[in-house]
């Protein structure tokens, strides 16, 4: 059940409904050149049913069974609680208020406020960390960390660090205290690229869903927003993120514009814009859930905000270096030349812009988490394309609840909508504060 929960979670996070036909487009990492409706935000409740159903009925259901089982092995329970917390965090960041405390206890569970979910997960993750023991009985079937309990303890606290930053614009005191506490004991967190949380796929049919998608279709390209920024910076990660266009007359990487009608997108030329990089399209390319670079970017922001005593510029450079290393760029001269560019250098007066852009790039492929951080921070300042179906300047900020919730859990659904706001993709979630003061 543990292996199954991890495999289905990887497909959920890296797959169509949650990533490459929604958040990866909305954060403008990718763009669509055929069937462009989701890139123009022309989506329906049914487009997000698979995310909800897989998260609850498959992943959380399996993990609940492990947690409730009488195995006499606390490490299985601890790993399952950490991974269930990751799943709940994914769901609440996509939908907002969700069934949490009553899920699995009622056929019509109430929706908890997003604030309740986030604070509850902080406690669950801390409890899981205490439950996990590196000297306890081993586990089997862990396809993320290879049964390494020490890494699961690091992931538990790293997820708490991520949640703390989400609380920052609502409860700065809690965010500051927790982040400062974890900064003083950084060995409790993901501490290098070898500790990245990821799921490595195998050959078909257990292959990377991106490889599967491009094996049967050719609908996506890398976004012009991303490629233009990478080209401006002479960013060496472009070789991992994208392929040179198939049209040999185009001599450099070129991105496709977002939010175009099918005809307009087609007019760019299928072969004149860059497909995603081979690095990501191999059968065994991994789904990446949490990186070392993210840890360092969180501490960069904390230092810039004055929450920890640290040099924000040094942390910023370390974060970028970690991301470059993650994608195979290890030459010190290349890295130093990149960091010394005026457009890349850290500016304390514009920390939110510097961090926003570089963290967004480092999140490439991690559509759901890039989507969350973009909404939280407000940077980079993305703009919709000309054929968006939303109002002028508007961008999606959440997923619709699935239709099945309206029919099978209608009363609780109505309560959640009345409290949170209309069930629209433009409704802001609790952590997504409109006036961020930046």
Short mmCIF file of C-alpha atoms in Angstrom, two decimals:
data_model
loop_
_atom_site.label_atom_id
_atom_site.label_comp_id
_atom_site.label_asym_id
_atom_site.label_seq_id
_atom_site.Cartn_x
_atom_site.Cartn_y
_atom_site.Cartn_z
CA UNK A 1 0.00 0.00 0.00
CA UNK A 2 2.91 2.37 0.68
CA UNK A 3 4.41 1.78 -2.76
CA UNK A 4 0.99 2.25 -4.36
CA UNK A 5 0.31 5.47 -2.45
CA UNK A 6 3.63 6.92 -3.58
CA UNK A 7 3.24 5.84 -7.20
CA UNK A 8 -0.30 7.23 -7.48
CA UNK A 9 0.78 10.44 -5.75
CA UNK A 10 3.61 10.88 -8.25
CA UNK A 11 1.18 10.45 -11.15
CA UNK A 12 -1.28 12.79 -9.46
CA UNK A 13 1.32 15.52 -8.88
CA UNK A 14 3.18 15.17 -12.18
CA UNK A 15 0.25 14.25 -14.42
CA UNK A 16 -2.30 15.95 -16.63
CA UNK A 17 -5.11 17.33 -14.43
CA UNK A 18 -2.87 18.66 -11.66
CA UNK A 19 0.19 19.72 -13.60
CA UNK A 20 0.75 19.88 -17.33
CA UNK A 21 -2.83 20.73 -18.33
CA UNK A 22 -3.38 23.24 -15.53
CA UNK A 23 -0.79 24.62 -13.09
CA UNK A 24 2.19 24.20 -15.41
CA UNK A 25 0.31 26.36 -17.91
CA UNK A 26 -1.04 28.84 -15.37
CA UNK A 27 2.44 29.52 -13.98
CA UNK A 28 3.65 29.92 -17.58
CA UNK A 29 6.27 27.21 -17.51
CA UNK A 30 4.51 25.54 -20.42
CA UNK A 31 2.04 26.68 -23.07
CA UNK A 32 -0.33 24.74 -25.30
CA UNK A 33 -0.24 24.75 -29.08
CA UNK A 34 -3.26 22.45 -29.61
CA UNK A 35 -6.50 22.17 -27.62
CA UNK A 36 -5.57 25.39 -25.86
CA UNK A 37 -8.67 25.72 -23.64
CA UNK A 38 -6.89 25.11 -20.30
CA UNK A 39 -4.19 27.60 -21.28
CA UNK A 40 -6.94 30.15 -21.89
CA UNK A 41 -8.49 29.20 -18.50
CA UNK A 42 -11.56 27.79 -20.23
CA UNK A 43 -12.00 24.90 -17.78
CA UNK A 44 -14.89 23.19 -15.99
CA UNK A 45 -15.48 21.34 -12.72
CA UNK A 46 -14.91 18.05 -14.49
CA UNK A 47 -11.33 18.97 -15.37
CA UNK A 48 -10.27 18.65 -11.73
CA UNK A 49 -12.25 15.62 -10.59
CA UNK A 50 -9.29 13.27 -11.13
CA UNK A 51 -7.08 15.33 -8.82
CA UNK A 52 -9.66 15.23 -6.01
CA UNK A 53 -10.58 11.56 -6.46
CA UNK A 54 -7.01 10.31 -6.69
CA UNK A 55 -5.93 12.41 -3.73
CA UNK A 56 -8.72 11.18 -1.48
CA UNK A 57 -9.97 7.79 -2.68
CA UNK A 58 -6.59 6.40 -3.70
CA UNK A 59 -3.65 8.09 -1.96
CA UNK A 60 -5.16 9.14 1.38
CA UNK A 61 -7.30 6.00 1.59
CA UNK A 62 -4.20 3.79 1.27
CA UNK A 63 -2.27 5.86 3.78
CA UNK A 64 -5.16 5.84 6.27
CA UNK A 65 -5.18 2.04 6.03
CA UNK A 66 -1.46 1.93 6.89
CA UNK A 67 -1.89 4.36 9.78
CA UNK A 68 -4.83 2.37 11.19
CA UNK A 69 -3.15 -1.02 10.79
CA UNK A 70 -1.72 -2.95 13.72
CA UNK A 71 1.76 -3.58 12.36
CA UNK A 72 3.65 -2.90 15.57
CA UNK A 73 5.98 -0.68 13.53
CA UNK A 74 5.76 3.06 14.18
CA UNK A 75 8.00 3.88 11.23
CA UNK A 76 5.35 2.72 8.74
CA UNK A 77 2.81 4.94 10.49
CA UNK A 78 5.20 7.86 10.61
CA UNK A 79 6.04 7.65 6.90
CA UNK A 80 2.33 7.34 6.05
CA UNK A 81 1.44 10.40 8.16
CA UNK A 82 4.14 12.49 6.47
CA UNK A 83 2.95 11.45 3.01
CA UNK A 84 -0.71 11.96 3.90
CA UNK A 85 0.19 15.45 5.13
CA UNK A 86 1.89 16.17 1.81
CA UNK A 87 -1.29 15.03 0.02
CA UNK A 88 -3.61 17.15 2.16
CA UNK A 89 -1.31 20.14 1.63
CA UNK A 90 -1.46 19.64 -2.14
CA UNK A 91 -5.27 19.44 -2.07
CA UNK A 92 -5.85 22.46 0.17
CA UNK A 93 -3.46 24.58 -1.90
CA UNK A 94 -5.40 23.71 -5.04
CA UNK A 95 -9.00 23.86 -3.75
CA UNK A 96 -8.91 25.80 -0.46
CA UNK A 97 -11.31 24.53 2.21
CA UNK A 98 -11.38 20.72 2.05
CA UNK A 99 -12.59 17.72 4.07
CA UNK A 100 -9.83 17.07 6.61
CA UNK A 101 -10.73 16.28 10.20
CA UNK A 102 -13.87 14.32 9.21
CA UNK A 103 -12.53 12.61 6.10
CA UNK A 104 -12.78 8.83 6.47
CA UNK A 105 -15.16 9.22 9.42
CA UNK A 106 -18.26 10.36 7.56
CA UNK A 107 -19.74 9.79 4.11
CA UNK A 108 -20.56 13.51 4.03
CA UNK A 109 -17.51 15.06 5.72
CA UNK A 110 -17.48 18.73 6.59
CA UNK A 111 -14.96 20.99 4.88
CA UNK A 112 -12.37 22.50 7.19
CA UNK A 113 -11.13 26.04 6.68
CA UNK A 114 -7.79 26.18 4.92
CA UNK A 115 -6.30 27.78 8.02
CA UNK A 116 -7.44 24.78 10.08
CA UNK A 117 -5.88 22.37 7.59
CA UNK A 118 -2.53 24.18 7.48
CA UNK A 119 -2.24 24.47 11.26
CA UNK A 120 -3.37 20.87 11.71
CA UNK A 121 -0.70 19.66 9.28
CA UNK A 122 1.99 21.51 11.23
CA UNK A 123 1.05 19.46 14.29
CA UNK A 124 0.68 16.18 12.38
CA UNK A 125 4.09 16.53 10.77
CA UNK A 126 5.76 17.28 14.07
CA UNK A 127 4.07 14.25 15.63
CA UNK A 128 5.19 12.10 12.69
CA UNK A 129 8.77 13.27 13.13
CA UNK A 130 8.67 12.20 16.78
CA UNK A 131 7.14 8.86 15.80
CA UNK A 132 9.84 8.10 13.23
CA UNK A 133 12.95 6.46 14.66
CA UNK A 134 16.20 5.77 12.80
CA UNK A 135 16.92 3.01 15.33
CA UNK A 136 13.43 1.51 15.05
CA UNK A 137 12.22 -1.33 12.89
CA UNK A 138 12.81 -0.83 9.17
CA UNK A 139 10.22 -0.40 6.44
CA UNK A 140 9.93 -1.81 2.93
CA UNK A 141 8.31 -0.56 -0.24
CA UNK A 142 9.39 3.08 0.12
CA UNK A 143 10.02 4.22 -3.45
CA UNK A 144 10.81 7.83 -2.55
CA UNK A 145 13.64 7.55 0.00
CA UNK A 146 14.53 3.87 -0.29
CA UNK A 147 13.36 3.07 3.27
CA UNK A 148 15.66 5.75 4.79
CA UNK A 149 13.84 6.96 7.90
CA UNK A 150 16.29 9.81 8.49
CA UNK A 151 15.22 11.32 5.18
CA UNK A 152 11.55 11.04 6.11
CA UNK A 153 12.24 12.94 9.32
CA UNK A 154 13.86 15.66 7.23
CA UNK A 155 10.89 15.78 4.86
CA UNK A 156 8.48 16.12 7.79
CA UNK A 157 10.22 19.23 9.07
CA UNK A 158 10.79 20.59 5.56
CA UNK A 159 7.06 20.46 4.91
CA UNK A 160 6.52 22.35 8.17
CA UNK A 161 8.94 24.98 6.86
CA UNK A 162 6.94 25.27 3.62
CA UNK A 163 3.66 25.62 5.52
CA UNK A 164 5.14 28.24 7.84
CA UNK A 165 5.89 30.46 4.86
CA UNK A 166 2.30 30.02 3.64
CA UNK A 167 1.10 31.39 6.97
CA UNK A 168 3.33 34.46 6.77
CA UNK A 169 0.86 36.98 5.35
CA UNK A 170 -1.82 35.87 7.82
CA UNK A 171 0.18 35.04 10.94
CA UNK A 172 3.68 36.45 10.73
CA UNK A 173 4.46 35.68 14.36
CA UNK A 174 3.96 31.92 13.95
CA UNK A 175 5.73 31.90 10.59
CA UNK A 176 8.72 33.84 11.90
CA UNK A 177 9.09 31.75 15.04
CA UNK A 178 8.89 28.40 13.28
CA UNK A 179 11.22 29.37 10.45
CA UNK A 180 13.77 30.82 12.88
CA UNK A 181 13.61 27.66 14.97
CA UNK A 182 14.21 25.43 11.97
CA UNK A 183 17.02 27.66 10.71
CA UNK A 184 18.98 27.11 13.92
CA UNK A 185 18.72 23.34 13.42
CA UNK A 186 19.05 23.01 9.65
CA UNK A 187 20.23 19.40 9.77
CA UNK A 188 16.60 18.49 10.52
CA UNK A 189 15.70 19.63 6.98
CA UNK A 190 16.48 18.49 3.44
CA UNK A 191 20.19 19.29 3.46
CA UNK A 192 21.41 18.71 -0.07
CA UNK A 193 20.43 17.61 -3.55
CA UNK A 194 20.90 13.99 -2.52
CA UNK A 195 18.00 14.46 -0.09
CA UNK A 196 15.49 15.79 -2.63
CA UNK A 197 12.07 14.16 -2.28
CA UNK A 198 11.30 12.53 -5.62
CA UNK A 199 9.75 9.47 -7.22
CA UNK A 200 11.72 7.82 -10.01
CA UNK A 201 9.50 6.20 -12.62
CA UNK A 202 10.43 3.08 -14.60
CA UNK A 203 9.51 1.77 -18.04
CA UNK A 204 5.98 1.69 -19.49
CA UNK A 205 3.38 1.28 -18.09
CA UNK A 206 4.93 2.69 -14.85
CA UNK A 207 6.58 5.48 -16.81
CA UNK A 208 6.85 9.19 -16.30
CA UNK A 209 3.50 10.75 -17.33
CA UNK A 210 5.30 13.44 -19.34
CA UNK A 211 6.96 10.72 -21.43
CA UNK A 212 3.57 9.08 -21.83
CA UNK A 213 1.97 12.37 -22.93
CA UNK A 214 4.58 13.14 -25.56
CA UNK A 215 4.59 9.57 -26.78
CA UNK A 216 0.95 9.90 -27.87
CA UNK A 217 0.44 13.65 -28.39
CA UNK A 218 2.42 16.81 -29.09
CA UNK A 219 0.28 19.54 -27.55
CA UNK A 220 2.68 21.40 -25.23
CA UNK A 221 5.70 23.64 -25.59
CA UNK A 222 7.82 25.56 -23.12
CA UNK A 223 6.32 28.98 -22.38
CA UNK A 224 7.68 32.12 -24.00
CA UNK A 225 7.62 33.76 -20.55
CA UNK A 226 10.13 31.24 -19.24
CA UNK A 227 12.30 30.91 -22.35
CA UNK A 228 12.61 34.69 -22.75
CA UNK A 229 13.76 35.04 -19.15
CA UNK A 230 16.26 32.17 -19.47
CA UNK A 231 17.63 33.63 -22.70
CA UNK A 232 17.97 37.09 -21.13
CA UNK A 233 19.99 35.61 -18.27
CA UNK A 234 22.01 33.24 -20.48
CA UNK A 235 20.72 30.65 -18.04
CA UNK A 236 22.43 27.26 -18.52
CA UNK A 237 19.33 25.44 -17.21
CA UNK A 238 17.62 26.12 -20.52
CA UNK A 239 19.35 23.06 -21.98
CA UNK A 240 17.62 20.86 -19.39
CA UNK A 241 14.28 22.66 -19.53
CA UNK A 242 13.83 22.81 -23.30
CA UNK A 243 14.92 21.44 -26.66
CA UNK A 244 16.03 23.50 -29.61
CA UNK A 245 13.09 23.87 -32.03
CA UNK A 246 12.77 21.12 -34.58
CA UNK A 247 12.83 23.70 -37.38
CA UNK A 248 16.57 24.04 -38.00
CA UNK A 249 16.12 27.59 -39.28
CA UNK A 250 15.44 28.62 -35.65
CA UNK A 251 18.89 28.80 -34.05
CA UNK A 252 17.97 29.46 -30.41
CA UNK A 253 15.48 28.25 -27.83
CA UNK A 254 12.05 29.78 -28.46
CA UNK A 255 8.95 29.66 -26.30
CA UNK A 256 5.27 29.53 -27.16
CA UNK A 257 2.96 32.32 -26.01
CA UNK A 258 0.33 31.51 -23.38
CA UNK A 259 -3.44 31.98 -23.57
CA UNK A 260 -3.78 31.91 -27.33
CA UNK A 261 -6.69 30.50 -29.30
CA UNK A 262 -5.97 27.25 -31.12
CA UNK A 263 -5.56 29.06 -34.44
CA UNK A 264 -3.24 31.70 -33.01
CA UNK A 265 -1.19 29.06 -31.20
CA UNK A 266 -0.91 26.99 -34.36
CA UNK A 267 0.28 30.05 -36.28
CA UNK A 268 3.43 30.15 -34.14
CA UNK A 269 4.54 26.99 -35.90
CA UNK A 270 4.72 23.62 -34.15
CA UNK A 271 8.36 23.21 -35.08
CA UNK A 272 9.54 26.76 -34.42
CA UNK A 273 9.03 26.64 -30.64
CA UNK A 274 10.76 24.49 -28.04
CA UNK A 275 9.44 21.22 -26.67
CA UNK A 276 10.27 20.38 -23.02
CA UNK A 277 13.77 19.07 -22.47
CA UNK A 278 14.74 15.43 -22.93
CA UNK A 279 15.85 15.60 -19.28
CA UNK A 280 12.14 15.53 -18.36
CA UNK A 281 10.77 13.29 -21.12
CA UNK A 282 12.60 10.04 -20.42
CA UNK A 283 10.51 7.11 -19.21
CA UNK A 284 12.37 7.15 -15.89
CA UNK A 285 12.53 10.93 -15.36
CA UNK A 286 11.48 11.62 -11.76
CA UNK A 287 8.55 13.48 -10.26
CA UNK A 288 10.19 15.98 -7.90
CA UNK A 289 8.21 16.98 -4.78
CA UNK A 290 10.63 19.03 -2.67
CA UNK A 291 14.12 20.35 -3.43
CA UNK A 292 17.10 21.63 -1.47
CA UNK A 293 16.88 24.86 -3.46
CA UNK A 294 13.41 25.49 -2.02
CA UNK A 295 14.79 25.24 1.53
CA UNK A 296 17.43 27.84 0.73
CA UNK A 297 14.96 30.17 -1.00
CA UNK A 298 12.70 30.05 2.07
CA UNK A 299 15.61 31.07 4.27
CA UNK A 300 16.57 33.78 1.76
CA UNK A 301 13.12 35.28 2.13
CA UNK A 302 13.22 34.91 5.91
CA UNK A 303 16.56 36.75 6.05
CA UNK A 304 15.28 39.49 3.73
CA UNK A 305 12.23 39.93 5.97
CA UNK A 306 14.45 40.13 9.07
CA UNK A 307 13.13 36.92 10.63
CA UNK A 308 16.52 35.20 10.90
CA UNK A 309 20.04 36.52 11.40
CA UNK A 310 21.63 35.56 8.12
CA UNK A 311 22.94 37.10 4.90
CA UNK A 312 20.06 37.00 2.43
CA UNK A 313 22.37 37.51 -0.55
CA UNK A 314 24.56 34.54 0.40
CA UNK A 315 21.50 32.33 0.88
CA UNK A 316 20.10 33.53 -2.45
CA UNK A 317 23.31 32.56 -4.23
CA UNK A 318 23.35 29.20 -2.46
CA UNK A 319 19.74 28.58 -3.53
CA UNK A 320 20.46 29.34 -7.18
CA UNK A 321 23.60 27.20 -7.05
CA UNK A 322 21.62 24.29 -5.59
CA UNK A 323 19.13 24.57 -8.45
CA UNK A 324 21.89 24.75 -11.05
CA UNK A 325 23.57 21.70 -9.50
CA UNK A 326 20.24 19.85 -9.47
CA UNK A 327 20.07 20.18 -13.24
CA UNK A 328 23.65 19.07 -13.81
CA UNK A 329 25.45 22.45 -13.89
CA UNK A 330 28.44 22.07 -11.57
CA UNK A 331 31.24 24.06 -13.22
CA UNK A 332 32.25 26.79 -10.75
CA UNK A 333 33.17 29.25 -13.51
CA UNK A 334 29.80 28.84 -15.21
CA UNK A 335 27.97 29.26 -11.90
CA UNK A 336 30.00 32.32 -10.84
CA UNK A 337 29.54 33.98 -14.22
CA UNK A 338 25.81 33.41 -13.96
CA UNK A 339 25.56 34.82 -10.43
CA UNK A 340 27.59 37.92 -11.33
CA UNK A 341 25.13 39.10 -13.99
CA UNK A 342 23.44 42.38 -13.06
CA UNK A 343 19.99 40.96 -13.86
CA UNK A 344 20.62 38.00 -11.56
CA UNK A 345 22.30 39.70 -8.59
CA UNK A 346 20.37 40.04 -5.33
CA UNK A 347 18.85 43.42 -4.51
CA UNK A 348 17.65 43.70 -0.91
CA UNK A 349 15.22 46.49 -1.84
CA UNK A 350 13.61 44.19 -4.42
CA UNK A 351 14.08 40.87 -2.63
CA UNK A 352 10.55 39.72 -3.51
CA UNK A 353 11.20 40.22 -7.22
CA UNK A 354 14.64 38.54 -7.13
CA UNK A 355 13.41 35.57 -5.10
CA UNK A 356 10.14 35.40 -7.01
CA UNK A 357 11.77 35.02 -10.40
CA UNK A 358 14.57 32.67 -9.38
CA UNK A 359 12.41 30.44 -7.20
CA UNK A 360 9.85 30.25 -10.02
CA UNK A 361 12.57 29.06 -12.41
CA UNK A 362 13.86 26.54 -9.87
CA UNK A 363 10.32 25.15 -9.52
CA UNK A 364 10.24 24.22 -13.23
CA UNK A 365 8.12 21.08 -13.62
CA UNK A 366 6.61 21.38 -10.13
CA UNK A 367 3.49 23.11 -11.39
CA UNK A 368 1.32 22.85 -8.24
CA UNK A 369 3.99 24.24 -5.91
CA UNK A 370 5.06 26.94 -8.34
CA UNK A 371 1.37 27.91 -8.53
CA UNK A 372 1.13 28.11 -4.73
CA UNK A 373 4.27 30.18 -4.31
CA UNK A 374 3.33 32.56 -7.12
CA UNK A 375 -0.01 33.24 -5.44
CA UNK A 376 1.59 33.63 -2.02
CA UNK A 377 4.45 35.92 -3.00
CA UNK A 378 2.86 37.79 -5.90
CA UNK A 379 5.96 37.39 -8.05
CA UNK A 380 6.80 36.99 -10.83
CA UNK A 381 4.09 39.31 -12.09
CA UNK A 382 2.60 37.10 -14.79
CA UNK A 383 0.20 38.41 -17.41
CA UNK A 384 -2.53 36.47 -19.25
CA UNK A 385 -2.41 36.14 -23.02
CA UNK A 386 -4.88 37.79 -25.43
CA UNK A 387 -7.40 34.95 -25.61
CA UNK A 388 -8.01 34.41 -21.90
CA UNK A 389 -11.67 33.86 -21.05
CA UNK A 390 -11.23 35.63 -17.70
CA UNK A 391 -11.59 39.31 -16.99
CA UNK A 392 -8.86 41.75 -17.97
CA UNK A 393 -5.61 40.93 -16.18
CA UNK A 394 -7.16 38.06 -14.19
CA UNK A 395 -5.41 34.72 -13.69
CA UNK A 396 -6.60 31.46 -12.09
CA UNK A 397 -6.11 31.19 -8.33
CA UNK A 398 -7.61 27.76 -7.50
CA UNK A 399 -9.31 24.64 -8.86
CA UNK A 400 -13.06 24.12 -9.07
CA UNK A 401 -14.51 21.59 -6.66
CA UNK A 402 -15.60 18.47 -8.58
CA UNK A 403 -19.24 18.07 -9.59
CA UNK A 404 -19.46 14.91 -7.48
CA UNK A 405 -19.08 17.01 -4.34
CA UNK A 406 -22.10 19.07 -5.30
CA UNK A 407 -24.22 15.95 -5.81
CA UNK A 408 -22.90 13.64 -3.08
CA UNK A 409 -21.87 16.11 -0.38
CA UNK A 410 -23.97 19.07 -1.39
CA UNK A 411 -24.76 20.50 2.06
CA UNK A 412 -21.14 20.61 3.17
CA UNK A 413 -20.10 21.90 -0.24
CA UNK A 414 -22.53 24.81 0.08
CA UNK A 415 -21.24 25.65 3.55
CA UNK A 416 -17.66 25.74 2.23
CA UNK A 417 -18.55 27.95 -0.73
CA UNK A 418 -20.53 30.37 1.44
CA UNK A 419 -17.52 30.72 3.74
CA UNK A 420 -14.65 30.70 1.23
CA UNK A 421 -16.25 32.47 -1.71
CA UNK A 422 -17.69 31.49 -5.05
CA UNK A 423 -16.60 28.18 -6.55
CA UNK A 424 -14.69 29.98 -9.28
CA UNK A 425 -11.08 29.66 -10.38
CA UNK A 426 -10.51 33.37 -9.63
CA UNK A 427 -11.49 33.12 -5.93
CA UNK A 428 -8.51 33.72 -3.65
CA UNK A 429 -7.69 31.13 -1.01
CA UNK A 430 -6.99 31.99 2.63
CA UNK A 431 -3.21 32.14 2.28
CA UNK A 432 -3.44 34.20 -0.94
CA UNK A 433 -3.73 37.72 0.47
CA UNK A 434 -4.64 40.37 -2.08
CA UNK A 435 -2.68 43.24 -0.49
CA UNK A 436 0.64 41.59 0.29
CA UNK A 437 2.34 44.86 1.22
CA UNK A 438 5.24 44.31 -1.16
#
